[in-house]
Coordinates of C-alpha atoms and ligand atoms in Angstrom, one line a residue:
M1 CA 9.1 6.9 14.5
K2 CA 7.8 10.3 14.3
N3 CA 6.1 10.1 10.9
L4 CA 5.6 7.4 8.1
L5 CA 6.4 8.9 4.8
S6 CA 8.5 6.3 2.8
M7 CA 9.5 2.6 3.3
E8 CA 13.0 3.9 2.4
H9 CA 13.0 5.6 5.8
L10 CA 12.1 2.8 8.1
T11 CA 14.8 0.5 9.7
I12 CA 14.3 -3.2 9.5
E13 CA 13.6 -3.2 13.2
E14 CA 10.9 -0.6 12.8
I15 CA 9.3 -2.8 10.0
H16 CA 9.5 -5.9 12.3
H17 CA 8.1 -3.8 15.3
I18 CA 5.1 -2.8 13.2
L19 CA 4.4 -6.3 12.0
D20 CA 4.7 -7.7 15.5
L21 CA 2.3 -5.1 17.0
A22 CA -0.2 -5.6 14.2
Q23 CA -0.2 -9.4 15.1
A24 CA -0.7 -8.6 18.8
F25 CA -3.7 -6.3 17.7
E26 CA -5.1 -9.1 15.7
N27 CA -4.7 -11.4 18.7
G28 CA -6.7 -9.1 20.8
E29 CA -4.3 -6.9 22.5
A30 CA -5.6 -3.5 23.4
S31 CA -4.1 -0.2 22.7
S32 CA -1.5 1.1 25.3
L33 CA -2.0 4.8 24.5
A34 CA -2.2 6.8 27.7
R35 CA -4.4 9.5 26.2
T36 CA -7.0 10.3 23.4
H37 CA -5.3 11.6 20.3
H38 CA -7.0 13.5 17.7
V39 CA -6.4 12.6 14.0
A40 CA -7.8 13.6 10.6
N41 CA -7.7 11.8 7.2
L42 CA -6.8 14.2 4.3
F43 CA -7.6 12.4 1.1
F44 CA -7.1 14.6 -2.1
E45 CA -7.3 11.4 -4.2
P46 CA -10.1 8.9 -4.2
S47 CA -9.9 5.9 -1.9
T48 CA -12.0 3.3 -0.5
R49 CA -9.9 0.9 1.5
T50 CA -7.1 3.1 2.8
K51 CA -9.2 5.9 4.1
T52 CA -11.8 3.7 5.7
S53 CA -9.3 1.4 7.0
F54 CA -7.2 4.2 8.7
E55 CA -10.4 5.5 10.2
M56 CA -11.4 2.1 11.7
A57 CA -7.9 1.6 13.0
E58 CA -7.9 5.2 14.6
R59 CA -11.2 4.4 16.3
K60 CA -10.1 1.0 17.5
I61 CA -7.1 2.5 19.3
G62 CA -9.2 5.2 21.0
C63 CA -8.4 8.2 18.7
T64 CA -11.0 10.9 18.0
V65 CA -11.3 11.2 14.3
I66 CA -11.9 14.9 13.1
P67 CA -13.7 14.9 9.8
F68 CA -11.9 16.6 6.8
D69 CA -13.5 16.7 3.5
A70 CA -10.8 17.7 1.0
G71 CA -13.2 18.6 -1.7
F72 CA -14.8 21.2 0.7
S73 CA -11.5 22.3 2.3
S74 CA -9.8 25.6 1.7
V75 CA -7.3 23.8 -0.4
T76 CA -9.9 24.4 -3.2
K77 CA -9.3 28.1 -2.6
G78 CA -5.6 27.7 -3.1
E79 CA -4.3 27.1 0.4
T80 CA -1.1 25.2 0.6
M81 CA -0.6 21.8 1.9
Y82 CA 1.7 23.2 4.5
D83 CA -0.9 25.9 5.7
T84 CA -3.6 23.3 5.9
V85 CA -1.6 21.0 8.1
K86 CA -0.2 24.0 10.3
T87 CA -3.9 25.0 10.7
L88 CA -5.0 21.6 11.8
E89 CA -2.0 21.4 14.2
M90 CA -2.9 24.7 15.8
I91 CA -6.5 23.4 16.1
G92 CA -5.2 20.6 18.2
L93 CA -4.5 17.6 16.0
D94 CA -1.8 15.1 16.9
A95 CA -1.6 13.3 13.4
V96 CA -2.7 13.7 9.9
V97 CA -2.9 10.9 7.2
I98 CA -2.6 12.4 3.9
R99 CA -3.1 11.1 0.3
A100 CA -2.2 13.5 -2.5
T101 CA -1.5 13.6 -6.3
E102 CA 2.0 15.1 -5.9
D103 CA 5.1 12.8 -5.5
E104 CA 6.7 13.6 -2.1
Y105 CA 4.1 16.2 -1.2
Y106 CA 5.3 15.8 2.4
N107 CA 8.8 17.5 1.6
E108 CA 7.0 20.8 2.3
L109 CA 5.9 19.6 5.8
L110 CA 9.3 18.3 6.9
S111 CA 10.2 21.7 8.8
G112 CA 7.8 23.9 10.8
I113 CA 5.0 21.2 11.3
N114 CA 4.9 19.2 14.6
V115 CA 1.8 17.1 13.9
A116 CA 2.8 13.6 12.9
V117 CA 2.4 12.8 9.2
I118 CA 1.4 9.5 7.8
N119 CA 1.6 9.1 4.1
A120 CA -1.4 7.2 2.6
G121 CA 0.0 7.6 -0.9
D122 CA 1.9 10.4 -2.8
G123 CA 1.3 10.3 -6.5
A124 CA 3.5 7.6 -8.1
G125 CA 5.9 7.7 -5.2
Q126 CA 5.2 5.5 -2.1
H127 CA 2.3 3.8 -0.3
P128 CA 3.9 2.7 3.0
S129 CA 1.0 1.6 5.0
Q130 CA -0.1 -0.8 1.9
S131 CA 3.5 -2.1 1.8
L132 CA 3.3 -2.8 5.5
L133 CA 0.0 -4.5 5.3
D134 CA 1.4 -6.6 2.4
L135 CA 4.4 -7.6 4.4
Y136 CA 2.1 -8.6 7.3
T137 CA 0.1 -10.7 4.8
I138 CA 3.2 -12.4 3.5
K139 CA 4.8 -12.9 7.0
K140 CA 1.4 -14.5 8.4
E141 CA 1.4 -16.8 5.3
F142 CA 5.1 -17.9 5.2
G143 CA 6.6 -16.9 8.5
K144 CA 9.5 -15.3 6.7
F145 CA 10.7 -13.2 3.7
E146 CA 14.2 -14.6 3.1
G147 CA 14.3 -16.6 -0.2
L148 CA 10.7 -16.2 -1.2
N149 CA 10.2 -15.5 -4.8
I150 CA 7.8 -12.6 -5.1
T151 CA 6.6 -11.4 -8.6
I152 CA 5.2 -7.8 -8.9
A153 CA 3.3 -7.7 -12.1
G154 CA 1.5 -4.8 -14.0
D155 CA 2.0 -1.1 -14.1
I156 CA 5.2 -0.9 -12.3
S157 CA 6.6 2.4 -13.2
H158 CA 3.3 4.3 -12.1
S159 CA 2.7 2.2 -8.9
R160 CA 3.5 3.5 -5.5
V161 CA 2.7 0.0 -4.2
A162 CA 5.5 -1.6 -6.5
K163 CA 8.1 1.0 -5.4
S164 CA 7.3 0.6 -1.6
N165 CA 7.2 -3.2 -1.7
A166 CA 10.3 -3.5 -4.0
V167 CA 12.5 -1.5 -1.4
A168 CA 11.1 -3.3 1.6
L169 CA 10.9 -6.9 0.3
Q170 CA 14.5 -6.8 -1.1
R171 CA 15.7 -5.5 2.3
L172 CA 13.9 -8.3 4.0
G173 CA 15.7 -10.8 1.7
A174 CA 13.0 -11.7 -0.7
N175 CA 13.9 -12.3 -4.4
V176 CA 11.6 -9.7 -6.1
H177 CA 10.8 -10.1 -9.8
F178 CA 9.0 -7.6 -11.9
L179 CA 6.7 -8.2 -14.9
C180 CA 5.3 -5.7 -17.2
P181 CA 5.1 -4.2 -20.6
E182 CA 8.4 -2.6 -21.7
E183 CA 6.9 0.9 -21.4
W184 CA 6.0 0.5 -17.7
A185 CA 9.2 -0.9 -16.5
G186 CA 10.7 2.8 -15.6
S187 CA 14.0 2.1 -13.9
F188 CA 13.2 -1.6 -12.9
E189 CA 14.7 -4.4 -14.7
A190 CA 11.6 -6.3 -15.7
H191 CA 10.6 -9.5 -17.4
H192 CA 7.9 -9.1 -20.3
S193 CA 6.7 -12.6 -20.2
W194 CA 5.4 -15.0 -17.3
D195 CA 7.5 -18.0 -18.6
D196 CA 10.3 -17.8 -16.0
L197 CA 8.2 -16.6 -13.3
I198 CA 4.7 -18.4 -12.9
E199 CA 6.2 -21.7 -11.6
I200 CA 8.7 -20.3 -9.3
S201 CA 6.9 -17.6 -7.7
D202 CA 5.7 -17.9 -4.0
V203 CA 3.7 -14.7 -4.1
I204 CA 2.1 -13.2 -7.2
M205 CA 1.4 -9.5 -6.5
L206 CA -0.9 -7.8 -9.4
L207 CA -1.2 -4.2 -9.9
R208 CA -4.0 -2.2 -11.2
V209 CA -3.3 -0.3 -14.7
Q210 CA -3.3 3.1 -13.6
H211 CA -4.8 4.9 -16.6
E212 CA -5.0 8.2 -14.6
R213 CA -1.3 8.4 -14.3
H214 CA -0.5 7.7 -18.2
K215 CA 0.6 10.5 -20.2
V216 CA 0.1 8.7 -23.3
N217 CA -2.6 6.1 -23.7
K218 CA -1.3 2.7 -24.0
S219 CA -2.7 0.8 -27.0
F220 CA -3.7 -2.5 -25.2
S221 CA -7.2 -3.6 -25.2
K222 CA -8.2 -5.1 -21.9
E223 CA -8.4 -8.5 -23.5
S224 CA -4.9 -8.3 -24.9
Y225 CA -3.5 -7.0 -21.7
H226 CA -5.1 -9.9 -19.8
Q227 CA -3.8 -12.5 -22.3
E228 CA -0.2 -11.1 -22.2
Y229 CA 0.4 -9.8 -18.7
G230 CA -2.7 -10.8 -16.7
L231 CA -3.2 -13.7 -14.3
T232 CA -5.4 -16.0 -16.4
I233 CA -7.0 -19.2 -15.2
E234 CA -4.6 -21.2 -17.1
R235 CA -1.6 -19.5 -15.6
E236 CA -3.0 -19.8 -12.1
Q237 CA -3.0 -23.8 -12.5
Q238 CA 0.8 -23.6 -13.2
M239 CA 1.4 -21.8 -9.9
K240 CA 3.1 -23.7 -7.0
E241 CA 0.7 -25.4 -4.7
S242 CA 1.7 -23.1 -1.7
A243 CA 1.8 -19.9 -3.8
I244 CA -0.6 -17.0 -2.9
I245 CA -2.2 -14.3 -5.2
M246 CA -2.1 -10.7 -3.7
H247 CA -3.4 -7.4 -5.2
P248 CA -3.6 -3.9 -3.3
A249 CA -6.9 -3.4 -5.1
P250 CA -9.1 -1.8 -6.4
V251 CA -9.1 -4.8 -9.0
N252 CA -10.0 -4.4 -12.6
R253 CA -11.6 -7.8 -13.0
D254 CA -10.6 -9.6 -16.1
V255 CA -7.7 -7.3 -16.8
E256 CA -4.8 -7.9 -14.5
I257 CA -6.6 -11.0 -13.0
A258 CA -9.3 -13.3 -14.1
S259 CA -12.5 -12.4 -12.3
E260 CA -13.0 -16.1 -11.2
L261 CA -9.5 -15.9 -9.3
V262 CA -10.4 -12.9 -7.1
E263 CA -11.7 -15.0 -4.3
C264 CA -10.1 -18.3 -5.2
E265 CA -8.6 -20.4 -2.5
R266 CA -5.0 -19.0 -3.0
S267 CA -6.2 -15.4 -3.2
R268 CA -5.4 -13.1 -0.1
I269 CA -7.0 -10.1 -1.8
F270 CA -9.6 -9.5 0.7
E271 CA -7.6 -10.8 3.6
Q272 CA -5.1 -8.1 2.7
V273 CA -7.9 -5.5 3.3
R274 CA -8.6 -7.1 6.7
N275 CA -4.9 -7.2 7.6
G276 CA -4.7 -3.4 6.7
V277 CA -6.8 -2.5 9.9
Y278 CA -4.4 -4.2 12.3
T279 CA -1.4 -2.9 10.5
R280 CA -2.6 0.7 10.5
M281 CA -3.6 0.2 14.2
A282 CA 0.1 -0.6 14.6
I283 CA 1.4 2.3 12.5
I284 CA -0.7 4.9 14.4
E285 CA 0.0 3.6 17.9
T286 CA 3.8 3.4 17.2
I287 CA 3.8 7.1 16.0
L288 CA 1.4 8.4 18.8
K289 CA 3.3 6.5 21.5
E290 CA 6.5 8.6 20.7
R291 CA 4.5 11.7 21.2
E292 CA 3.2 10.8 24.8
Ligands
CP301 N1 -5.0 -0.1 -2.1 C1 -5.5 1.1 -1.9 O1 -4.8 2.2 -1.8 O2 -6.9 1.2 -2.2 P1 -7.7 2.6 -2.2 O3 -7.3 3.5 -3.2 O4 -9.2 2.2 -2.3 O5 -7.4 3.2 -0.8

């Protein structure tokens, strides 16, 4: 695995390798990298967990993290993504983790760049490291993917998490259901009511309403969205006893999920964040190992 750009590029074997290595790291296994690698995190969109979690993961496997502040970089003077990454490569970096607003920004890096590229989110495209940490969370919980009913609910068409997870979970044998207002279904065949989903779901994965990606403002109030499409306290009581709640976060409390449910017994929302560090250690280790 030279880069991590999209879940569509990963084989099932590569997915399982990363999940197994994440588990090994969680169990206390040390990195087996033979040398110190230099990495930088280039975030052109806001982030709390992905950026911090990548940096923690990089440090835990012994990388040197070179600071890069997108807002004070020469990108603000018009430098292209290609020239930026090529420059960092010439300075001596081994890998860059990038989040950017454009879908598939990485296409311009596919030839001429030798530094490893890890996609930390491309516009409304993909978020593969989030998907892998979600898979890790589900595997830890159920030990399998085959036959699980997983409902992804919210702003589907604007969500890179929904797209990455839809691809991965279906390939791994899960039954993936989508729930959203008709306008946000995009190319997905989606339900528009919880009726057929709430009692059968093993995992309910909620998504943030991504106002920043909407071209036309939706007419929902927060309250009406919550009542129609959110996980309310009443709906949570209809869930299977063994079912879990997930959300990539940040969470809009009382919009996609009732605030009281964010840390309820079946919620894995903060556990996902913790799992993200082990999963990102596994991603970076796997990619850097191939460069040694
Ligand atoms: N889940 C996620 O990508 O969160 P951040 O935007 O905080 O990185």
